[in-house]
Coordinates of C-alpha atoms in Angstrom, one line a residue:
Chain A
X1402 CA 19.5 23.8 42.0
X1403 CA 21.1 26.5 39.8
X1404 CA 21.1 25.7 36.1
X1405 CA 22.4 27.6 33.1
X1406 CA 21.9 26.0 29.8
X1407 CA 23.6 27.4 26.7
X1408 CA 23.1 31.0 27.9
X1409 CA 24.1 33.8 25.6
X1410 CA 24.1 37.5 26.5
X1411 CA 26.0 40.0 24.4
X1412 CA 26.4 43.7 25.1
X1413 CA 27.0 46.4 22.5
X1414 CA 30.6 46.7 23.8
X1415 CA 31.2 43.0 22.8
X1416 CA 31.3 41.8 26.3
X1417 CA 29.0 39.3 27.9
X1418 CA 28.7 35.5 28.1
X1419 CA 28.4 33.0 25.3
X1420 CA 27.1 29.5 25.3
X1421 CA 27.4 29.2 29.0
X1422 CA 26.3 25.9 30.6
X1423 CA 26.8 25.4 34.3
X1424 CA 25.1 23.6 37.1
X1425 CA 25.3 24.1 40.9
X1426 CA 23.9 21.1 42.7
X1427 CA 21.8 21.5 45.8
X1428 CA 23.9 22.1 48.8
X1429 CA 27.1 22.7 46.7
X1430 CA 29.4 25.7 46.9
X1431 CA 30.7 26.6 43.5
X1432 CA 33.4 29.2 43.0
X1433 CA 33.2 31.3 40.0
X1434 CA 36.6 32.6 39.0
X1435 CA 37.8 34.9 36.2
X1436 CA 39.5 38.2 35.6
X1437 CA 37.6 41.5 35.5
X1438 CA 35.3 41.7 32.5
X1439 CA 35.2 37.9 32.0
X1440 CA 31.4 37.9 32.5
X1441 CA 31.1 36.8 36.1
X1442 CA 28.7 39.6 37.2
X1443 CA 26.7 39.2 34.0
X1444 CA 26.1 35.5 34.8
X1445 CA 24.9 36.4 38.3
X1446 CA 22.7 39.2 37.0
X1447 CA 21.0 36.8 34.6
X1448 CA 20.4 34.5 37.6
X1449 CA 18.9 37.3 39.6
X1450 CA 16.6 38.3 36.7
X1451 CA 18.1 41.7 36.2
X1452 CA 19.2 40.8 32.7
X1453 CA 17.4 38.6 30.2
X1454 CA 19.5 36.2 28.2
X1455 CA 19.5 36.6 24.4
X1456 CA 19.3 32.8 24.1
X1457 CA 19.4 29.8 26.4
X1458 CA 17.8 29.1 29.7
X1459 CA 18.6 30.0 33.3
X1460 CA 16.7 28.4 36.2
X1461 CA 16.9 28.3 40.0
X1462 CA 15.0 25.5 41.7
X1463 CA 13.2 24.8 38.4
X1464 CA 12.0 28.4 38.1
X1465 CA 12.9 30.6 35.2
X1466 CA 15.2 33.4 36.3
X1467 CA 13.6 36.0 34.1
X1468 CA 9.9 35.2 34.4
X1469 CA 9.7 33.9 37.9
X1470 CA 12.2 36.2 39.5
X1471 CA 10.1 37.2 42.5
X1472 CA 9.5 33.5 43.5
X1473 CA 13.2 32.9 43.2
X1474 CA 14.1 36.0 45.2
X1475 CA 11.9 34.6 48.1
X1476 CA 14.5 31.8 48.6
X1477 CA 17.6 33.6 47.4
X1478 CA 20.1 36.0 49.0
X1479 CA 22.1 38.3 46.6
X1480 CA 25.2 40.3 47.3
X1481 CA 25.9 42.6 44.4
X1482 CA 29.4 43.3 43.3
X1483 CA 28.9 47.0 43.4
X1484 CA 27.3 47.9 46.7
X1485 CA 25.0 50.9 46.8
X1486 CA 22.3 52.0 49.2
X1487 CA 19.8 54.8 49.5
X1488 CA 22.2 57.3 51.2
X1489 CA 19.7 59.2 53.2
X1490 CA 18.7 56.2 55.3
X1491 CA 20.5 54.6 58.3
X1492 CA 21.7 51.0 58.1
X1493 CA 18.9 49.9 60.4
X1494 CA 16.2 51.7 58.4
X1495 CA 17.5 50.0 55.3
X1496 CA 17.4 46.6 56.9
X1497 CA 13.9 47.2 58.1
X1498 CA 12.8 48.2 54.6
X1499 CA 14.3 44.9 53.1
X1500 CA 12.7 42.9 56.0
X1501 CA 9.4 44.6 55.3
X1502 CA 9.6 43.8 51.6
X1503 CA 10.3 40.2 52.5
X1504 CA 7.5 40.1 55.1
X1505 CA 10.2 39.0 57.6
X1506 CA 9.0 39.4 61.2
X1507 CA 11.8 37.9 63.3
X1508 CA 14.9 40.2 63.8
X1509 CA 16.9 37.5 65.6
X1510 CA 19.0 36.5 62.6
X1511 CA 19.5 40.1 61.6
X1512 CA 20.7 41.1 65.1
X1513 CA 23.0 38.0 65.3
X1514 CA 24.7 38.9 62.0
X1515 CA 25.1 42.6 63.0
X1516 CA 26.7 41.4 66.2
X1517 CA 28.9 38.9 64.4
X1518 CA 30.3 41.5 62.0
X1519 CA 30.6 44.1 64.7
X1520 CA 29.1 47.1 63.1
X1521 CA 26.8 49.9 64.2
X1522 CA 23.7 49.9 62.0
X1523 CA 22.3 53.1 63.4
X1524 CA 24.6 55.5 61.6
X1525 CA 23.5 57.0 58.3
X1526 CA 24.7 55.0 55.2
X1527 CA 26.3 58.1 53.6
X1528 CA 28.8 58.1 56.6
X1529 CA 29.7 54.5 56.3
X1530 CA 33.0 53.2 55.0
X1531 CA 33.2 50.8 52.1
X1532 CA 33.8 47.9 54.6
X1533 CA 30.7 48.9 56.6
X1534 CA 28.6 49.0 53.6
X1535 CA 29.8 45.6 52.6
X1536 CA 28.8 44.3 56.0
X1537 CA 25.4 45.9 55.7
X1538 CA 24.9 44.2 52.3
X1539 CA 25.9 40.9 53.8
X1540 CA 23.3 41.2 56.6
X1541 CA 20.6 42.1 54.1
X1542 CA 21.5 39.2 51.9
X1543 CA 21.7 36.6 54.7
X1544 CA 19.1 37.6 57.2
X1545 CA 16.2 35.7 55.7
X1546 CA 18.1 32.4 55.8
X1547 CA 18.1 31.9 52.1
X1548 CA 18.3 28.5 50.4
X1549 CA 20.4 29.9 47.5
X1550 CA 23.1 32.5 47.9
X1551 CA 24.4 34.4 44.9
X1552 CA 27.5 36.3 45.9
X1553 CA 29.5 38.7 43.7
X1554 CA 33.0 39.1 45.1
X1555 CA 31.6 39.0 48.7
X1556 CA 34.9 39.7 50.6
X1557 CA 35.9 42.8 48.7
X1558 CA 36.2 45.7 51.1
X1559 CA 36.4 43.5 54.2
X1560 CA 39.5 43.5 56.4
X1561 CA 41.3 40.2 56.8
X1562 CA 39.6 39.4 60.1
X1563 CA 36.1 40.1 58.7
X1564 CA 37.0 38.1 55.6
X1565 CA 37.7 35.1 57.9
X1566 CA 34.4 35.7 59.7
X1567 CA 32.6 35.8 56.4
X1568 CA 34.2 32.5 55.2
X1569 CA 33.1 31.0 58.5
X1570 CA 29.6 32.2 57.9
X1571 CA 29.6 30.6 54.5
X1572 CA 30.8 27.3 55.9
X1573 CA 27.9 27.4 58.4
X1574 CA 25.4 28.2 55.6
X1575 CA 26.8 25.3 53.6
X1576 CA 26.2 23.0 56.6
X1577 CA 22.7 24.3 56.9
X1578 CA 22.2 23.1 53.3
X1579 CA 22.4 26.3 51.3
X1580 CA 23.5 26.2 47.7
X1581 CA 26.1 28.9 47.0
X1582 CA 27.4 30.4 43.8
X1583 CA 30.2 32.8 44.6
X1584 CA 32.3 34.8 42.2
X1585 CA 35.8 35.9 43.1
X1586 CA 39.1 36.7 41.6
X1587 CA 41.1 35.2 44.4
X1588 CA 41.8 31.5 44.4
X1589 CA 42.7 31.1 48.1
X1590 CA 39.3 32.1 49.4
X1591 CA 37.5 30.0 46.8
X1592 CA 39.9 27.1 47.6
X1593 CA 38.9 27.1 51.2
X1594 CA 35.1 26.8 50.9
X1595 CA 34.3 25.6 47.4
X1596 CA 34.1 22.1 46.2
X1597 CA 34.2 22.9 42.6
X1598 CA 35.4 25.9 40.6
X1599 CA 34.3 27.3 37.2
X1600 CA 36.7 29.4 35.4
X1601 CA 35.5 32.0 33.0
X1602 CA 37.4 33.8 30.3
X1603 CA 36.0 36.3 27.8
X1604 CA 32.5 35.1 28.5
X1605 CA 33.3 31.4 28.1
X1606 CA 33.6 28.7 30.7
X1607 CA 37.1 27.4 30.1
X1608 CA 37.2 25.0 33.0
X1609 CA 34.9 23.4 35.6
X1610 CA 36.9 21.3 38.0
X1611 CA 37.2 20.0 41.5
X1612 CA 39.1 22.1 43.8
X1613 CA 41.6 19.3 44.5
X1614 CA 42.3 18.9 40.8
X1615 CA 42.8 22.6 40.4
X1616 CA 45.0 22.8 43.5
X1617 CA 47.3 20.2 41.8
X1618 CA 47.3 22.2 38.6
X1619 CA 47.8 25.5 40.4
X1620 CA 51.0 27.1 39.3
X1621 CA 53.4 28.9 41.5
X1622 CA 56.5 30.7 40.5
X1623 CA 59.5 30.7 43.0
X1624 CA 62.4 33.0 42.6
X1625 CA 65.5 31.1 43.8
X1626 CA 68.9 32.6 44.3
X1627 CA 71.6 30.0 43.8
X1628 CA 75.2 30.5 44.9
X1629 CA 76.3 28.3 42.0
X1630 CA 74.3 29.0 38.8
X1631 CA 75.3 25.6 37.4
X1632 CA 73.0 23.9 40.0
X1633 CA 70.1 24.9 37.8
X1634 CA 70.7 21.6 36.0
X1635 CA 69.4 19.7 39.1
X1636 CA 66.0 21.5 38.9
X1637 CA 65.8 21.1 35.1
X1638 CA 66.7 17.4 35.5
X1639 CA 63.7 17.0 37.9
X1640 CA 61.5 18.4 35.2
X1641 CA 60.9 21.9 36.5
X1642 CA 60.5 24.7 34.0
X1643 CA 62.9 27.6 34.3
X1644 CA 61.1 30.7 33.2
X1645 CA 63.7 33.3 33.6
X1646 CA 67.4 33.5 34.5
X1647 CA 68.9 36.7 35.9
X1648 CA 72.5 36.1 36.8
X1649 CA 72.3 33.9 39.9
X1650 CA 68.5 34.3 40.2
X1651 CA 66.1 32.0 38.5
X1652 CA 62.3 31.9 38.3
X1653 CA 61.1 28.3 38.6
X1654 CA 57.5 27.1 37.8
X1655 CA 56.1 24.6 40.4
X1656 CA 52.8 22.8 40.0
X1657 CA 51.6 20.9 43.0
X1658 CA 54.8 18.8 43.3
X1659 CA 56.2 20.9 46.2
X1660 CA 58.0 17.9 47.9
X1661 CA 60.1 17.2 44.9
X1662 CA 60.9 20.9 44.6
X1663 CA 62.0 21.2 48.2
X1664 CA 64.0 18.0 48.1
X1665 CA 65.8 19.1 45.0
X1666 CA 66.6 22.5 46.5
X1667 CA 68.0 20.7 49.6
X1668 CA 70.8 19.5 47.4
X1669 CA 71.6 23.0 46.2
X1670 CA 73.2 26.0 47.9
X1671 CA 70.2 28.3 48.1
X1672 CA 71.1 32.0 48.8
X1673 CA 67.5 33.2 48.7
X1674 CA 64.0 31.9 48.1
X1675 CA 60.8 33.9 47.5
X1676 CA 57.5 33.7 45.8
X1677 CA 55.0 36.3 44.9
X1678 CA 51.2 36.4 44.7
X1679 CA 50.2 35.7 41.2
X1680 CA 47.0 36.9 39.7
X1681 CA 44.4 34.5 38.5
X1682 CA 45.5 34.4 34.9
X1683 CA 49.1 33.6 36.0
X1684 CA 47.9 31.0 38.5
X1685 CA 45.8 29.1 35.9
X1686 CA 48.0 29.9 32.9
X1687 CA 47.4 26.4 31.6
X1688 CA 43.6 27.0 31.6
X1689 CA 43.9 30.3 29.8
X1690 CA 46.4 29.2 27.2
X1691 CA 45.6 25.6 26.6
X1692 CA 42.6 25.5 24.4
X1693 CA 42.4 21.8 24.6
X1694 CA 41.3 21.9 28.2
X1695 CA 38.1 19.8 28.4
X1696 CA 35.1 21.4 30.1
X1697 CA 33.5 18.8 32.3
X1698 CA 30.0 19.5 33.6
Chain B
X1317 CA 2.2 47.7 45.8
X1318 CA 4.6 47.1 48.7
X1319 CA 3.5 48.8 51.9
X1320 CA 7.1 48.7 53.4
X1321 CA 8.5 50.3 50.2
X1322 CA 5.7 52.9 50.0
X1323 CA 6.2 53.9 53.6
X1324 CA 10.0 54.3 53.2
X1325 CA 9.7 56.1 49.8
X1326 CA 7.2 58.5 51.2
X1327 CA 9.4 59.2 54.2
X1328 CA 12.4 59.8 51.9
X1329 CA 10.5 62.2 49.7
X1330 CA 8.5 63.9 52.5
X1331 CA 11.1 66.6 53.1
X1332 CA 11.1 67.7 49.4
X1333 CA 7.4 67.4 49.2
X1334 CA 6.8 69.6 52.3
X1335 CA 9.3 72.2 51.2
X1336 CA 7.6 72.5 47.8
X1337 CA 4.2 72.6 49.4
X1338 CA 5.3 75.3 51.9
X1339 CA 7.0 77.3 49.1
X1340 CA 3.9 77.2 47.0
X1341 CA 1.7 78.2 49.9
X1342 CA 4.0 81.1 50.8
X1343 CA 4.0 82.3 47.3
X1344 CA 0.2 82.1 47.0
X1345 CA -0.3 84.0 50.3
X1346 CA 2.0 86.7 49.0
X1347 CA -0.2 87.2 46.0
X1348 CA -3.4 87.0 48.0
X1349 CA -2.0 89.6 50.4
X1350 CA -1.2 91.9 47.5
X1351 CA -4.6 91.6 45.9
X1352 CA -6.4 94.4 47.7
X1353 CA -3.7 96.9 46.6
X1354 CA -3.8 95.7 43.0
X1355 CA -7.6 95.7 42.9
X1356 CA -7.8 99.2 44.2
X1357 CA -5.3 100.5 41.8
X1358 CA -7.5 101.6 38.9
X1359 CA -4.3 102.6 37.2
X1360 CA -3.3 99.0 36.7
X1361 CA -6.8 98.1 35.3
X1362 CA -6.5 101.1 33.0
X1363 CA -3.1 100.0 31.8
X1364 CA -4.3 96.5 31.2
X1365 CA -7.2 97.8 29.1
X1366 CA -4.7 99.7 26.9
X1367 CA -2.6 96.6 26.1
X1368 CA -3.2 94.7 22.9
X1369 CA -5.4 91.6 23.3
X1370 CA -2.6 89.2 22.2
X1371 CA -0.3 90.3 24.9
X1372 CA -3.0 90.1 27.5
X1373 CA -3.7 86.6 26.5
X1374 CA -0.1 85.8 26.8
X1375 CA 0.3 87.2 30.3
X1376 CA -3.2 85.9 31.3
X1377 CA -5.2 89.0 31.8
X1378 CA -8.1 89.0 29.4
X1379 CA -10.6 90.1 32.0
X1380 CA -8.7 92.5 34.2
X1381 CA -8.5 91.9 38.0
X1382 CA -12.1 92.3 39.1
X1383 CA -12.1 89.2 41.2
X1384 CA -9.7 87.0 43.2
X1385 CA -10.1 83.9 41.1
X1386 CA -9.2 85.8 37.9
X1387 CA -6.3 87.5 39.6
X1388 CA -4.9 84.2 41.0
X1389 CA -5.5 82.5 37.7
X1390 CA -3.5 85.1 35.9
X1391 CA -0.8 85.8 38.4
X1392 CA -0.2 82.5 40.0
X1393 CA -1.7 79.6 38.0
X1394 CA -0.5 80.5 34.6
X1395 CA 3.2 80.7 35.4
X1396 CA 4.6 80.3 38.9
X1397 CA 2.5 77.3 40.0
X1398 CA 3.3 75.5 36.7
X1399 CA 7.0 76.2 37.1
X1400 CA 7.1 75.0 40.7
X1401 CA 5.1 71.9 40.2
X1402 CA 7.0 71.0 37.0
X1403 CA 10.2 71.1 38.9
X1404 CA 8.8 69.0 41.7
X1405 CA 7.2 66.4 39.4
X1406 CA 10.2 66.0 37.1
X1407 CA 12.8 65.7 39.9
X1408 CA 10.6 63.4 41.9
X1409 CA 9.8 61.1 39.0
X1410 CA 13.5 60.9 38.2
X1411 CA 14.5 60.2 41.8
X1412 CA 12.0 57.4 42.2
X1413 CA 13.2 55.0 39.4
X1414 CA 16.1 56.4 37.4
X1415 CA 18.1 57.4 40.4
X1416 CA 18.2 54.1 42.2
X1417 CA 18.8 52.2 38.9
X1418 CA 21.6 54.6 38.0
X1419 CA 23.1 54.4 41.5
X1420 CA 22.7 50.7 41.7
X1421 CA 20.6 50.4 44.8
X1422 CA 17.6 49.3 42.8
X1423 CA 19.2 45.9 43.2
X1424 CA 18.3 46.0 46.9
X1425 CA 14.6 46.4 46.1
X1426 CA 14.6 44.0 43.2
X1427 CA 16.3 41.2 45.0
X1428 CA 13.3 40.8 47.3
X1429 CA 10.2 38.8 46.4
X1430 CA 8.5 42.1 45.4
X1431 CA 8.2 42.0 41.6
X1432 CA 9.4 44.8 39.3
X1433 CA 5.8 45.7 38.4
X1434 CA 5.0 46.1 42.1
X1435 CA 8.1 48.1 42.8
X1436 CA 7.3 50.4 39.9
X1437 CA 3.6 50.7 40.9
X1438 CA 4.7 51.6 44.5
X1439 CA 7.1 54.3 43.3
X1440 CA 4.4 55.6 40.9
X1441 CA 2.0 55.7 43.9
X1442 CA 4.5 57.8 45.8
X1443 CA 4.7 60.3 42.9
X1444 CA 0.9 60.4 42.5
X1445 CA 0.4 60.9 46.3
X1446 CA 2.9 63.7 46.3
X1447 CA 1.2 65.5 43.4
X1448 CA -2.2 65.2 45.1
X1449 CA -0.8 66.2 48.5
X1450 CA 0.8 69.4 47.1
X1451 CA -2.4 70.2 45.2
X1452 CA -4.6 69.6 48.3
X1453 CA -2.3 71.7 50.5
X1454 CA -2.2 74.5 48.0
X1455 CA -6.0 74.5 47.7
X1456 CA -6.4 74.6 51.5
X1457 CA -3.7 77.3 51.8
X1458 CA -5.5 79.4 49.1
X1459 CA -8.9 79.2 50.7
X1460 CA -7.5 80.0 54.2
X1461 CA -5.3 82.7 52.8
X1462 CA -8.2 84.5 51.1
X1463 CA -10.2 84.1 54.3
X1464 CA -7.4 85.7 56.4
X1465 CA -5.7 88.1 54.1
X1466 CA -8.4 89.4 51.8
X1467 CA -11.7 88.5 53.4
X1468 CA -13.6 91.1 51.4
X1469 CA -12.4 90.0 47.9
X1470 CA -14.9 88.5 45.6
X1471 CA -13.9 84.8 45.6
X1472 CA -15.6 81.6 44.3
X1473 CA -14.3 78.7 46.4
X1474 CA -15.7 76.1 44.1
X1475 CA -14.1 77.5 41.0
X1476 CA -10.8 77.8 42.9
X1477 CA -11.1 74.1 43.9
X1478 CA -11.8 73.2 40.3
X1479 CA -8.8 75.1 39.1
X1480 CA -6.5 73.2 41.5
X1481 CA -8.1 69.9 40.6
X1482 CA -7.5 70.4 36.9
X1483 CA -3.9 71.5 37.7
X1484 CA -3.4 68.3 39.7
X1485 CA -4.6 66.2 36.8
X1486 CA -2.3 68.1 34.4
X1487 CA 0.6 67.4 36.7
X1488 CA -0.5 63.8 36.9
X1489 CA 0.0 63.6 33.1
X1490 CA 3.4 65.5 33.4
X1491 CA 4.3 62.9 36.2
X1492 CA 3.1 60.2 33.7
X1493 CA 5.7 61.1 31.1
X1494 CA 8.3 61.9 33.8
X1495 CA 7.8 58.5 35.2
X1496 CA 7.8 56.7 31.9
X1497 CA 11.1 58.4 30.9
X1498 CA 12.5 57.6 34.4
X1499 CA 11.7 53.9 33.6
X1500 CA 13.0 54.0 30.1
X1501 CA 16.1 56.2 30.0
X1502 CA 19.5 54.6 30.4
X1503 CA 20.6 56.9 33.2
X1504 CA 19.4 59.5 35.7
X1505 CA 20.7 62.4 33.7
X1506 CA 19.0 61.4 30.5
X1507 CA 15.7 60.9 32.3
X1508 CA 15.8 64.2 34.1
X1509 CA 17.0 66.0 31.0
X1510 CA 14.5 64.6 28.6
X1511 CA 11.5 65.1 30.8
X1512 CA 12.6 68.7 31.7
X1513 CA 13.1 69.4 28.0
X1514 CA 9.7 68.1 27.1
X1515 CA 8.1 70.2 29.8
X1516 CA 9.8 73.3 28.6
X1517 CA 8.7 72.6 25.0
X1518 CA 5.1 72.1 26.2
X1519 CA 5.2 75.3 28.2
X1520 CA 6.8 77.3 25.4
X1521 CA 4.5 76.1 22.7
X1522 CA 1.5 77.0 24.8
X1523 CA 2.9 80.5 25.5
X1524 CA 3.8 81.2 21.9
X1525 CA 0.5 79.9 20.7
X1526 CA -1.3 82.8 22.5
X1527 CA 0.8 85.4 20.7
X1528 CA -0.9 85.4 17.3
X1529 CA -3.7 83.7 15.4
X1530 CA -1.2 82.4 12.9
X1531 CA 0.5 80.3 15.5
X1532 CA -2.5 79.5 17.7
X1533 CA -2.5 75.9 16.2
X1534 CA 0.6 75.3 18.3
X1535 CA -1.6 75.0 21.4
X1536 CA -2.8 71.6 20.1
X1537 CA 0.8 70.4 20.5
X1538 CA 1.0 71.3 24.1
X1539 CA -0.3 69.2 27.0
X1540 CA -0.4 72.4 29.0
X1541 CA -3.3 73.7 26.9
X1542 CA -5.5 71.3 28.8
X1543 CA -5.2 73.6 31.9
X1544 CA -6.8 77.0 31.3
X1545 CA -7.1 78.7 34.6
X1546 CA -8.8 81.8 33.2
X1547 CA -11.3 79.7 31.4
X1548 CA -12.1 77.9 34.7
X1549 CA -12.3 81.2 36.5
X1550 CA -14.9 82.3 34.0
X1551 CA -16.7 79.0 34.0
X1552 CA -15.8 78.6 30.3
X1553 CA -13.6 75.5 30.4
X1554 CA -15.0 72.2 29.2
X1555 CA -14.0 70.3 32.3
X1556 CA -16.2 67.4 31.5
X1557 CA -13.9 66.6 28.6
X1558 CA -10.5 67.9 29.8
X1559 CA -10.5 66.0 33.2
X1560 CA -11.2 62.4 31.8
X1561 CA -8.8 63.0 28.9
X1562 CA -6.0 64.0 31.3
X1563 CA -6.8 61.1 33.6
X1564 CA -6.7 58.6 30.7
X1565 CA -3.4 60.1 29.4
X1566 CA -1.9 59.8 32.9
X1567 CA -3.0 56.2 33.3
X1568 CA -1.6 55.2 29.9
X1569 CA 1.7 56.9 30.6
X1570 CA 2.1 55.3 34.0
X1571 CA 1.2 51.9 32.6
X1572 CA 3.7 52.4 29.8
X1573 CA 6.4 53.2 32.4
X1574 CA 5.6 50.2 34.5
X1575 CA 5.8 47.9 31.4
X1576 CA 9.0 49.4 30.3
X1577 CA 10.5 48.9 33.7
X1578 CA 9.3 45.3 33.7
X1579 CA 11.3 44.6 30.5
X1580 CA 14.3 46.7 31.2
X1581 CA 17.8 45.2 31.2
X1582 CA 19.6 46.3 34.3
X1583 CA 23.2 45.9 35.3
X1584 CA 22.7 45.9 39.0

């Protein structure tokens, strides 16, 4: 449904994407991960026809993203990464404008989405909080029941409850048969709804893998306080990598084999155990450092 | 064109448009109201006769103030009207394209099935409608104003309409480059700055060109030379040539803007 073939786009500041080949199959939900500045938004802007690739070809449903943008937009919903609206309008006026430009007559889906995200569309946009604006953008992107959804960090600005609602909405859209490409820099939300994940670094696709495979490869660092520092040997013996040792505290790297980790710890005298949220680069360290990682497409 | 976008854009700009139209009308009425006093004051006419011809040309009083058209041409249409409409046209042209691109909400318009060309044409139509609306309101305000405030003054309605029509075409051309720059410039500030600067340069070259024969060639560099209110008041302006030329320049500039917008790379 969505195809990128050897797409290149360079900006004067050196950023952009290079030699990007990616496919999102019809009905698939693909997560698009990468740190800030990796080229996620650039890819999505190329797909929306806002940017023309220097080389290569981007298509949606067989249509060229640059030349046939209006025909693509008829079946696509887009949620930009940086949300902005005409400030002098109210939310409802804005939604009416978008519906008018789409020749959309029924307001049923729009009203249902407004109800679901619990927001008041009648207040002026300039008085809306960031979260409210995000909700408004979601309604505008979803209200015409698009076949393709291009979402740039869709949950940013939403509170945890609304993030859950949004992920539920995405699951429903997927069941309806929508093809979704969603960028994010949080693995947990991508893990929940995506079947495959593409990882981007410095404008290059460094991995394209099934979520289950990535989950196995996902790296977690536990900080373990041991009453007897000598018990470290048990962990090392089981093949765990010790990253740091600070007196009685050690940082242990765990990848997928949590059972072994817990069983090994059961034999130790554990004084404390904690883990912290890692950022994307730390989570997929192997992807970012190991240049031998094969890109399967 | 997109009807929905046109309606919304017009609504968003209506407030500015009406305040400019009202301001223009109020200014015009003030001058019309003052006319009888000025016309009666032979001292002023005497003073004007004593001034050097070059200075008179510059301030727009070659023929004294013997009739209303002349008076308004000199007092209102050579300076104040040009300044007011320039500000309106430059700010509106910037707000229609460069502003939403700079702010990012152009993405909301461009992610609908309405093509870039249609979005740009719709915004251009809003600018053109605004210019013609202000021009029409000013014309009506002028005619009514003379009727109410100075009914005895010698006044040629048709010449007054002509003067306003040519002014409207001139501002269509100003709107043309304002719009083209709005489509072309990387951000809102650059768009507003460049078209304001260009307008000031055009205005200044025209004003300076009237000072002296040695610099009169400068007038050929200014778009504003096309609008000669005194000439129109005296029936001397070659409108058959000026009007089509202004119309063609405007169409070309708007077309250029639309094409530039179609090719533009936008980080939305």
